[in-house]
MMTF fields as JSON, N, C-alpha, C and O atoms, coordinates in Angstrom:
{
  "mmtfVersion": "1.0.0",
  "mmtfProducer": "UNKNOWN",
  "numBonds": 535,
  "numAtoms": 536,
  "numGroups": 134,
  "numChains": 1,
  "numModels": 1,
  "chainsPerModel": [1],
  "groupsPerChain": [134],
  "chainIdList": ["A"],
  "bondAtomList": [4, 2, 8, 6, 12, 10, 16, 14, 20, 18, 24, 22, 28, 26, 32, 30, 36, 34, 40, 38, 44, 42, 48, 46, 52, 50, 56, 54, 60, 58, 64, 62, 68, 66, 72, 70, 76, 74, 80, 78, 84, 82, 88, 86, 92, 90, 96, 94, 100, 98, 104, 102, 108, 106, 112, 110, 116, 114, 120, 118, 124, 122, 128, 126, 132, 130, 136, 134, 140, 138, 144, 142, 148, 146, 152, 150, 156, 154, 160, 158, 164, 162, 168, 166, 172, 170, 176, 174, 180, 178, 184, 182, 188, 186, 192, 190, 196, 194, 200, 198, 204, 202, 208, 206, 212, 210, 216, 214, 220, 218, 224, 222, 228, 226, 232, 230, 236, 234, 240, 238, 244, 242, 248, 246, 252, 250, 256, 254, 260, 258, 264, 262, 268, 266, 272, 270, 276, 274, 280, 278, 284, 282, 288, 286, 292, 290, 296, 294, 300, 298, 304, 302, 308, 306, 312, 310, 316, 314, 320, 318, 324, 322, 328, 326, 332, 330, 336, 334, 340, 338, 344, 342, 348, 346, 352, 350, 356, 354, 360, 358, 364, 362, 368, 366, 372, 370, 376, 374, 380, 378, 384, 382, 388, 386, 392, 390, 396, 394, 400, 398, 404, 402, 408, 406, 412, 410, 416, 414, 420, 418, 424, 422, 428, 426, 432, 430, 436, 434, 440, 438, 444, 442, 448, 446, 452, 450, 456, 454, 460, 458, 464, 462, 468, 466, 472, 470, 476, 474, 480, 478, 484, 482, 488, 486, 492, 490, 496, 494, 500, 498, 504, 502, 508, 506, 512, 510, 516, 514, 520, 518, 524, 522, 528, 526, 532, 530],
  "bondOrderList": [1, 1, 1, 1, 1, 1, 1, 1, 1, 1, 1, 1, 1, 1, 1, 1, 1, 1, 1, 1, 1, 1, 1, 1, 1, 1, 1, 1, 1, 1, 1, 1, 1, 1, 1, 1, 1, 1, 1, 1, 1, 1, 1, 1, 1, 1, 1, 1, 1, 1, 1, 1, 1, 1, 1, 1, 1, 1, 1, 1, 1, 1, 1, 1, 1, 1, 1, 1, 1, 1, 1, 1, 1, 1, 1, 1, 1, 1, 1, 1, 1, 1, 1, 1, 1, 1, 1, 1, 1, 1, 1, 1, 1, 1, 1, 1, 1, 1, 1, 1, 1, 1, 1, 1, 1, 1, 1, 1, 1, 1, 1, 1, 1, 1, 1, 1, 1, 1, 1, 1, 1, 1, 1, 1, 1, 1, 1, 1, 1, 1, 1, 1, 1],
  "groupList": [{"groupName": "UNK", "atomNameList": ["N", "CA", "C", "O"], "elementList": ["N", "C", "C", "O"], "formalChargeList": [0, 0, 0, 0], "bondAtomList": [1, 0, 2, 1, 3, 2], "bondOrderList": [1, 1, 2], "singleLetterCode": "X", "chemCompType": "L-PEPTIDE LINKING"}],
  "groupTypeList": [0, 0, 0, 0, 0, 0, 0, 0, 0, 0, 0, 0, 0, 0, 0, 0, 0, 0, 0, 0, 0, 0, 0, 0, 0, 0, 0, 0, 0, 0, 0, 0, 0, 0, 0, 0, 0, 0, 0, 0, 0, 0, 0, 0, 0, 0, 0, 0, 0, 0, 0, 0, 0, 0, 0, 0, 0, 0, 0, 0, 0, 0, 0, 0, 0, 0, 0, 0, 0, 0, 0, 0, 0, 0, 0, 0, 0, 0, 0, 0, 0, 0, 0, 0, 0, 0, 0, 0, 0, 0, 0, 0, 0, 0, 0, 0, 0, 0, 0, 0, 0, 0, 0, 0, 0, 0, 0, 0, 0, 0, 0, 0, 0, 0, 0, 0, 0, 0, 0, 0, 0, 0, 0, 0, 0, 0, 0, 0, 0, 0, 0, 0, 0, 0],
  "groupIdList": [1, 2, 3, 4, 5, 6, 7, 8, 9, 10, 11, 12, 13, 14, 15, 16, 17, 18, 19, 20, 21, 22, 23, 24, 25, 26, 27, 28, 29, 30, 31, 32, 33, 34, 35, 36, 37, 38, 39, 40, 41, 42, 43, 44, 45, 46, 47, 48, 49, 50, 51, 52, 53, 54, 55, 56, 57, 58, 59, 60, 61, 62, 63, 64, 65, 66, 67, 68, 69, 70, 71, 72, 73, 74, 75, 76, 77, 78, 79, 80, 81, 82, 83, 84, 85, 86, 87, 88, 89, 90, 91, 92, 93, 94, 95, 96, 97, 98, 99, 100, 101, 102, 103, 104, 105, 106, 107, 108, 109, 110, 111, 112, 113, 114, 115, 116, 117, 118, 119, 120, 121, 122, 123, 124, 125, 126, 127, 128, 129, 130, 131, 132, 133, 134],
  "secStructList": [7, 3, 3, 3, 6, 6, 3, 3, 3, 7, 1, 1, 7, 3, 3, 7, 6, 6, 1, 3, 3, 3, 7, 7, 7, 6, 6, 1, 3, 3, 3, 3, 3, 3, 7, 2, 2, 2, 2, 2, 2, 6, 7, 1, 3, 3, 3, 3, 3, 7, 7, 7, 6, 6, 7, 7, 7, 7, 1, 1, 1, 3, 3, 3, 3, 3, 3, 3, 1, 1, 7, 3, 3, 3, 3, 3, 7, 1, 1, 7, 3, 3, 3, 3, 3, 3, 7, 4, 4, 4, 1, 1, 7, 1, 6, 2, 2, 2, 2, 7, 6, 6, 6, 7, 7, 1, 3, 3, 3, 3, 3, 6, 6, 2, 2, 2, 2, 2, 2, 6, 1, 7, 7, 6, 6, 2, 2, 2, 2, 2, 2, 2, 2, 7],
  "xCoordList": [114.891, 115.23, 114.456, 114.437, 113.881, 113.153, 114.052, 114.812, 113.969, 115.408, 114.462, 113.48, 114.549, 113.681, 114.792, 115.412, 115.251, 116.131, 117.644, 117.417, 118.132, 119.644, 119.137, 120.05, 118.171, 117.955, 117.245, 116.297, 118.251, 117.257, 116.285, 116.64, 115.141, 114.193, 114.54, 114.846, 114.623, 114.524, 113.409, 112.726, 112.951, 111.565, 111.688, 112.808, 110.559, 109.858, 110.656, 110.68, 110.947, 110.873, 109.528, 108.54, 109.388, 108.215, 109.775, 110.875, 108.889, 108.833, 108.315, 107.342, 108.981, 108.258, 108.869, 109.959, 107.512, 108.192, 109.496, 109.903, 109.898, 111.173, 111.975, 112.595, 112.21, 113.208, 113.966, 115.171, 113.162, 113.606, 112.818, 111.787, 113.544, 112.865, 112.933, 113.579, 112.088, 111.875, 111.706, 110.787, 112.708, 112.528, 111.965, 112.272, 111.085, 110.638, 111.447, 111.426, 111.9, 112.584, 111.688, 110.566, 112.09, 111.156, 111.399, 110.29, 112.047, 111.717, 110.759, 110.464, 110.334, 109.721, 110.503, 110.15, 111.572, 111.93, 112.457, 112.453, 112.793, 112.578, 114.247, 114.805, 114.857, 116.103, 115.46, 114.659, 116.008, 115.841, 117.045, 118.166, 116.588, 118.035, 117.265, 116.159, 118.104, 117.731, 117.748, 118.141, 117.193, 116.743, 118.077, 118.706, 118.327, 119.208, 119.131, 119.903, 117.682, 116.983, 117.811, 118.537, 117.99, 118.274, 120.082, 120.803, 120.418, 122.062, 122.28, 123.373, 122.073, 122.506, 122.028, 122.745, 121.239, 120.3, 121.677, 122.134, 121.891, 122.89, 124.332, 125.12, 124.768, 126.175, 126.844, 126.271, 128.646, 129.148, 129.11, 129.709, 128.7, 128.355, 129.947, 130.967, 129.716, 131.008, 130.797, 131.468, 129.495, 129.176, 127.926, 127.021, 127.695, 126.265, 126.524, 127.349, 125.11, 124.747, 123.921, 123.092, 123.979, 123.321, 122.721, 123.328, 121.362, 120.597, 121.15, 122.183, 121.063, 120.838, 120.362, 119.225, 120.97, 120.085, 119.23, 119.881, 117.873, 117.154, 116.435, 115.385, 116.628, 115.612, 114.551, 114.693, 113.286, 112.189, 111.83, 112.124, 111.106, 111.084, 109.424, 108.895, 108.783, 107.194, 107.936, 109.124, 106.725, 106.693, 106.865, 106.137, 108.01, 108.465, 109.284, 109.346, 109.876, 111.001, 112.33, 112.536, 112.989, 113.987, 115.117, 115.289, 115.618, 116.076, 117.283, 117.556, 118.17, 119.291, 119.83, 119.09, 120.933, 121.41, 122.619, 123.344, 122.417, 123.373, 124.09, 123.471, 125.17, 126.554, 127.085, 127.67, 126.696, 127.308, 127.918, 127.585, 128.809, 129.915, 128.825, 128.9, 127.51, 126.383, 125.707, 125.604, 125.2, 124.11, 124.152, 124.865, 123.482, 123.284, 121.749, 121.072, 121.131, 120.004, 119.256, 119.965, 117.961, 118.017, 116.779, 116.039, 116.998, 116.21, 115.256, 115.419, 114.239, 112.698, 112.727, 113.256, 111.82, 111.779, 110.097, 109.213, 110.017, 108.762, 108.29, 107.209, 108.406, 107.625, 107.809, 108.71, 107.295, 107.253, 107.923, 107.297, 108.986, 109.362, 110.795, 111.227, 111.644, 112.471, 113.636, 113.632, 114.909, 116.003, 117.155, 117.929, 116.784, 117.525, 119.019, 119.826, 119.181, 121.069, 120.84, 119.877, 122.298, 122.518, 123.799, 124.504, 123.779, 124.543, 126.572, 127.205, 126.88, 128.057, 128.959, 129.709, 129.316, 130.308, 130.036, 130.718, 128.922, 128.811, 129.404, 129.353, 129.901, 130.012, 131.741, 132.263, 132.368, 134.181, 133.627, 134.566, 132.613, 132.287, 130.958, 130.052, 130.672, 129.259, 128.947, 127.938, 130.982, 130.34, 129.817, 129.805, 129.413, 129.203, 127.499, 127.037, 126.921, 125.593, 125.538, 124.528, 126.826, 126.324, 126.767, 126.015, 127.606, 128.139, 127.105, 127.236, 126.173, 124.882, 124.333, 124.689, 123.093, 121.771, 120.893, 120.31, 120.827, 119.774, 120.619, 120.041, 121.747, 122.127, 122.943, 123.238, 123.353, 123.688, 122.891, 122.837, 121.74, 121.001, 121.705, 122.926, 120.497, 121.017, 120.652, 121.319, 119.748, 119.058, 118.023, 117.121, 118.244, 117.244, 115.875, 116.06, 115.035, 114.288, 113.37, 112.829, 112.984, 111.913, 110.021, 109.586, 109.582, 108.466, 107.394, 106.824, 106.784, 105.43, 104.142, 103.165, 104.138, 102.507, 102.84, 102.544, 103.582, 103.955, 102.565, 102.43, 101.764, 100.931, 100.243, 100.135, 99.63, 99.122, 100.175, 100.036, 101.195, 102.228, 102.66, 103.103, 102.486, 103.096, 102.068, 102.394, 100.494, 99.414, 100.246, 100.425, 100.581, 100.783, 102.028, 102.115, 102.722, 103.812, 104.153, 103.97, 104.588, 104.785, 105.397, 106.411, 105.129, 106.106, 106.6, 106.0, 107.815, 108.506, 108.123, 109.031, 106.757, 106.279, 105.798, 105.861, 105.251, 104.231, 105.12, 104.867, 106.457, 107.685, 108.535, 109.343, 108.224, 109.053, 108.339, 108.845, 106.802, 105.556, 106.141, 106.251, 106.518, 106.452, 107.606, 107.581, 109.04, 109.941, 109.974, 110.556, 109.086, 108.813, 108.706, 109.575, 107.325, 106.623, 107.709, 107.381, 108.654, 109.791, 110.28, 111.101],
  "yCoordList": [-39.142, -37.751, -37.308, -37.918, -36.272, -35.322, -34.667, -34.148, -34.66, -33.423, -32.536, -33.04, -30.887, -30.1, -29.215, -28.618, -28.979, -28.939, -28.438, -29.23, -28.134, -28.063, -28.596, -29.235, -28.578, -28.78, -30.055, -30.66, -30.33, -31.98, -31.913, -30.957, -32.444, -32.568, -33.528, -34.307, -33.865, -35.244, -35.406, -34.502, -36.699, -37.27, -37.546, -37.6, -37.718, -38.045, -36.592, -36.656, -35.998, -34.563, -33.476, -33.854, -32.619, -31.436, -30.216, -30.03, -29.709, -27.999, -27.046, -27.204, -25.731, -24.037, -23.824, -24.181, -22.805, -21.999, -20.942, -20.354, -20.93, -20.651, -21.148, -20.341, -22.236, -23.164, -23.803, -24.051, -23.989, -24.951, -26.464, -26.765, -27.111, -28.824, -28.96, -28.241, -30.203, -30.539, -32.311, -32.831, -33.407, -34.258, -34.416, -33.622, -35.475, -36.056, -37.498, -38.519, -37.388, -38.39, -39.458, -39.08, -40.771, -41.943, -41.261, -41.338, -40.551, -40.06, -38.96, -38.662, -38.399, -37.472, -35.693, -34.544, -36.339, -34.621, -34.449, -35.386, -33.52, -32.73, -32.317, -31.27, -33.396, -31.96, -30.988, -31.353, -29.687, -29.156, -28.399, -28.098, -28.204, -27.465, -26.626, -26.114, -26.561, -25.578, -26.867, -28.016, -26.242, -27.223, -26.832, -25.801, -27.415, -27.764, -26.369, -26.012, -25.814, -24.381, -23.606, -22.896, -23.461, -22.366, -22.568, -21.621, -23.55, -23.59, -23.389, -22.835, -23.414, -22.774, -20.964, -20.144, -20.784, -19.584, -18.528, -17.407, -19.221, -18.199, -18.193, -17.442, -19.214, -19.477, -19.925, -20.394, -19.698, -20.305, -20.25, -19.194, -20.78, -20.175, -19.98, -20.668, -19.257, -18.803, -18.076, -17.471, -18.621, -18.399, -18.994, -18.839, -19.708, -19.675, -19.77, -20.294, -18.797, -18.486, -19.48, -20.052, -19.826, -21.162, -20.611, -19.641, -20.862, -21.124, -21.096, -21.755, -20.662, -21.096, -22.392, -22.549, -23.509, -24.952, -24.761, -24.483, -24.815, -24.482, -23.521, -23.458, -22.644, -21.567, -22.057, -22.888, -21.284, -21.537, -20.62, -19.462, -21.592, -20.884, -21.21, -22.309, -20.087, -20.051, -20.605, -20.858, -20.734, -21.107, -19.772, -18.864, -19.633, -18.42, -17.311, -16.181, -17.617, -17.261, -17.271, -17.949, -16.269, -16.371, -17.869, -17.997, -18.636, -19.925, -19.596, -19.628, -19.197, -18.754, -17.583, -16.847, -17.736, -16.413, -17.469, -18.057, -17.388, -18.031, -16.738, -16.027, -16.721, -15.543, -16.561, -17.63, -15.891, -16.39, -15.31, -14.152, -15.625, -14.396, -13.281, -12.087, -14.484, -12.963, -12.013, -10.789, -12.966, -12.053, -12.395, -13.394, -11.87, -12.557, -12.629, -11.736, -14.123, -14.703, -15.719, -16.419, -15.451, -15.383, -17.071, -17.309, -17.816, -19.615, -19.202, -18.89, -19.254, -19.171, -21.146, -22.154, -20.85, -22.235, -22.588, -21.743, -23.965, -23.868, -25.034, -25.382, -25.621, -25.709, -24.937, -24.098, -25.062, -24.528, -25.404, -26.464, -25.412, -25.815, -25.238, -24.259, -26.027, -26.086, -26.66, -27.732, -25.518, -26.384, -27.286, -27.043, -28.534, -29.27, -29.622, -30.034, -29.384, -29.465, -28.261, -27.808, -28.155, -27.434, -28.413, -29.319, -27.955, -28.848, -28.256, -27.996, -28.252, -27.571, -27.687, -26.711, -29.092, -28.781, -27.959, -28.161, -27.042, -26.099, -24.27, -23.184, -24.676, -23.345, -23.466, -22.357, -24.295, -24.682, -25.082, -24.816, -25.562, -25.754, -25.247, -25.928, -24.249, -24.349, -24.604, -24.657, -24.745, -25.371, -26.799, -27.165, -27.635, -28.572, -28.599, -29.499, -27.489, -27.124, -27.064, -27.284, -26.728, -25.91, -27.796, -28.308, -28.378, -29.819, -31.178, -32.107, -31.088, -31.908, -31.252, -31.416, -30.27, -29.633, -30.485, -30.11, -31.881, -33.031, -33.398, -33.11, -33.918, -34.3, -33.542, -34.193, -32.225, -31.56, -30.78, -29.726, -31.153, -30.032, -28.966, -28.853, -27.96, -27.136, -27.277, -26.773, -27.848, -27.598, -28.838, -29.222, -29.367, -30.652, -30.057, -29.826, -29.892, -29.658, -30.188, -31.18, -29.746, -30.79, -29.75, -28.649, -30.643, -29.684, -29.778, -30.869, -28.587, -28.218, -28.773, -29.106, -28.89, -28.856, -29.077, -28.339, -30.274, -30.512, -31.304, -31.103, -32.19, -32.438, -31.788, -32.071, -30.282, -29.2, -28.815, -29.232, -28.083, -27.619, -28.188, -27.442, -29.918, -30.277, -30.209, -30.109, -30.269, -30.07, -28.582, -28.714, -27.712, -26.435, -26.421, -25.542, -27.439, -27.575, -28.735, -29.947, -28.178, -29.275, -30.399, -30.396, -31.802, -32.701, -32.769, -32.254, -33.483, -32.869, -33.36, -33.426, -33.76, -33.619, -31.95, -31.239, -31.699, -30.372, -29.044, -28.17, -29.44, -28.554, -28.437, -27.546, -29.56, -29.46, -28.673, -28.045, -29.047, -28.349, -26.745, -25.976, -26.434, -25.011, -24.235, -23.23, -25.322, -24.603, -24.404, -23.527, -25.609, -24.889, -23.841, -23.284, -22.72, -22.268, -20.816, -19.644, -21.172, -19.948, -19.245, -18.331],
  "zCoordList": [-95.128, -95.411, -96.658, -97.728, -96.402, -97.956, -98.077, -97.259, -99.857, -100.254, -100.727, -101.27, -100.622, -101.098, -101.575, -100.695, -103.193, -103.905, -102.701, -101.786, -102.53, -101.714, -100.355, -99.832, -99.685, -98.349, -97.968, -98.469, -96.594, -96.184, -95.171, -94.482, -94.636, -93.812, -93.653, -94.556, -91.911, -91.614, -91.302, -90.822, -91.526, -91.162, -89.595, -89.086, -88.847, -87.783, -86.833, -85.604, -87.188, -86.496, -86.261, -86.89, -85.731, -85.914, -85.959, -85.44, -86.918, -87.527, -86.906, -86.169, -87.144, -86.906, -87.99, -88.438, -88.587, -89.393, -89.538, -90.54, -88.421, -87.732, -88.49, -89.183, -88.625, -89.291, -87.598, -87.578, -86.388, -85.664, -85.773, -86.375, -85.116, -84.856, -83.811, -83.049, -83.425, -82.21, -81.943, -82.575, -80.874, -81.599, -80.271, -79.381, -80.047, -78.856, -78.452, -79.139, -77.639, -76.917, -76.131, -75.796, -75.804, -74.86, -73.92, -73.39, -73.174, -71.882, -71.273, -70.116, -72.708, -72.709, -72.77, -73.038, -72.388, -72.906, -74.374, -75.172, -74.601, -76.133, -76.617, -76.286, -77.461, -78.321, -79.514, -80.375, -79.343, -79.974, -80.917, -80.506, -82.1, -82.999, -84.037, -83.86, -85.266, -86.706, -87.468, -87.264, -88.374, -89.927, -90.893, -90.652, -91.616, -92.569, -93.807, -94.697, -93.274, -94.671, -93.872, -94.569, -92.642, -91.341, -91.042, -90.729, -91.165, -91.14, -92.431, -92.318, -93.609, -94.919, -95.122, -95.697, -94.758, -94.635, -93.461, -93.683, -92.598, -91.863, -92.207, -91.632, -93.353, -93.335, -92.165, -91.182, -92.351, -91.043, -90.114, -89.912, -88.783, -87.544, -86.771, -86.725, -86.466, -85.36, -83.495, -82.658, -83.656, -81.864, -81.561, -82.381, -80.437, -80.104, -78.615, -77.867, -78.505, -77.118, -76.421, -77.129, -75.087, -74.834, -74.021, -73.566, -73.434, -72.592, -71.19, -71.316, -69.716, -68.741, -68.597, -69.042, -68.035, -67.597, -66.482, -65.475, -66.281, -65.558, -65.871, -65.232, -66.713, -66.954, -67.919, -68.816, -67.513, -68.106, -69.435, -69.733, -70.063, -71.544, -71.994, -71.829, -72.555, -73.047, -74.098, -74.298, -74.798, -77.043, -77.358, -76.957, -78.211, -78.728, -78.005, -78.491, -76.912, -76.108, -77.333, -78.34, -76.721, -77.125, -76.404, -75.192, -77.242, -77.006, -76.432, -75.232, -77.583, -77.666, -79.163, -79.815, -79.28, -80.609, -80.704, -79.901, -82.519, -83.12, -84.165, -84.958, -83.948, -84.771, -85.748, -85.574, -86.858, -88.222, -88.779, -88.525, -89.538, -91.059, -91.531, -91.821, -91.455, -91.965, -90.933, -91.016, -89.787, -89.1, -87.999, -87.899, -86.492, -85.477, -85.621, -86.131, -84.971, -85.699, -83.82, -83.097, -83.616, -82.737, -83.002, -83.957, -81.877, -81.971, -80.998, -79.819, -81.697, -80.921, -80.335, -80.801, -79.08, -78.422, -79.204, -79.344, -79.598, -80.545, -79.318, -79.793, -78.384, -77.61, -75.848, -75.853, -74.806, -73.856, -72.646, -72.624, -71.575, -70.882, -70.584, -71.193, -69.426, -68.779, -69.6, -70.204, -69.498, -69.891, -69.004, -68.078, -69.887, -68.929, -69.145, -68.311, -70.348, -70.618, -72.163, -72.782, -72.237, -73.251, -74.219, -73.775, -75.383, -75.924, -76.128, -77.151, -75.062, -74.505, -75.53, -75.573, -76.962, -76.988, -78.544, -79.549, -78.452, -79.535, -78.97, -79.547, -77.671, -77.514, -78.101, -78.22, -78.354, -78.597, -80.083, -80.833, -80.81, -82.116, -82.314, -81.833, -82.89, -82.883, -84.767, -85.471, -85.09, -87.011, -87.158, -88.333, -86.34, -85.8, -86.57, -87.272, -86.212, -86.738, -88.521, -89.189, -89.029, -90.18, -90.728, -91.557, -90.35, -90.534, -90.573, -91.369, -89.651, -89.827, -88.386, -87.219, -89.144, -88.309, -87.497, -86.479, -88.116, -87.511, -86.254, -85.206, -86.12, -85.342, -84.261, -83.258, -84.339, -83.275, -83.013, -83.647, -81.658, -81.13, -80.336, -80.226, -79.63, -79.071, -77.851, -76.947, -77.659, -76.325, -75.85, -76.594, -74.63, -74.328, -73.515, -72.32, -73.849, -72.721, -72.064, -72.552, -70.934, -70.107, -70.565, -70.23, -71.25, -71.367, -71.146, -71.117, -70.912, -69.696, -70.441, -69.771, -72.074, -72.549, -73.769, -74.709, -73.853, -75.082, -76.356, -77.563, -75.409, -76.142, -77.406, -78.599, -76.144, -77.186, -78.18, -79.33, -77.887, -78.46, -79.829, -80.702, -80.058, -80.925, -81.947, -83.13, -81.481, -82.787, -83.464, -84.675, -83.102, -83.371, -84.785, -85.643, -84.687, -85.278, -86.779, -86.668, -87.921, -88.671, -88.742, -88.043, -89.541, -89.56, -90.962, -91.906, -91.067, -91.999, -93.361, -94.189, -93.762, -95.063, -95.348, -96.351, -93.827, -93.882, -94.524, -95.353, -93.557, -93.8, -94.873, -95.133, -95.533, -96.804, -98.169, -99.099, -97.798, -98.764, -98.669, -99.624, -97.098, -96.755, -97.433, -98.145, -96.817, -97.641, -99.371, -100.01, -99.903, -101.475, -101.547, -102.217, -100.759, -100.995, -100.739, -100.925, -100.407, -99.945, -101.213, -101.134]
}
């Protein structure tokens, strides 16, 4: 873990400047969630909208919409593919997120061009340089 003063990066993840991650799985498909800058940044969450399983998503689709005390705040997909599960038991908790960001994703997906996709994206030294720079 990098601490970048209040916020953690986990290592061997990829970044968007979004403030999503993306982890790659041995099977090849993808969880995806928010960064630890992005669950403090929205406060408490109190809704999230999930995905259709099966629907297809470009890079930079709207993912889903997360409802916090402050704002409704919308998860760009930072790579391109098919969703293959959603992480269900955030729709009965979705403070689950604001509780540890690394480990409750939102979304698994099966993806179309991930190779390219992931040059596109930081790892979490790149991301932690970035959130300094905030």
């Amino acid at each position: 873990m990098i601490e970048v003063g209040e916020y953690r990066v986990k290592e061997g993840l990829y970044y968007t400047k979004d403030h999503e991650w993306v982890q790659v799985l041995e099977d090849g498909t993808v969880l995806i969630g928010i960064s630890d800058y992005a669950q403090k940044e929205l406060g408490d969450l109190a809704y999230v909208e999930l995905p259709e399983v099966g629907k297809e998503l470009n890079k930079g689709d709207v993912l889903c919409e997360l409802e916090s005390v402050k704002a409704v705040s919308e998860v760009y997909a930072p790579v391109s593919g098919e969703v293959a599960e959603v992480n269900a038991e955030l729709e009965d908790s979705p403070e689950l997120i604001n509780e540890d960001p690394y480990e409750n994703w939102i979304v698994k997906l099966k993806p179309s061009n991930l190779d390219e996709e992931l040059k596109e994206l930081m790892d979490a030294k790149a991301y932690a340089e970035y959130l300094e720079s905030l």
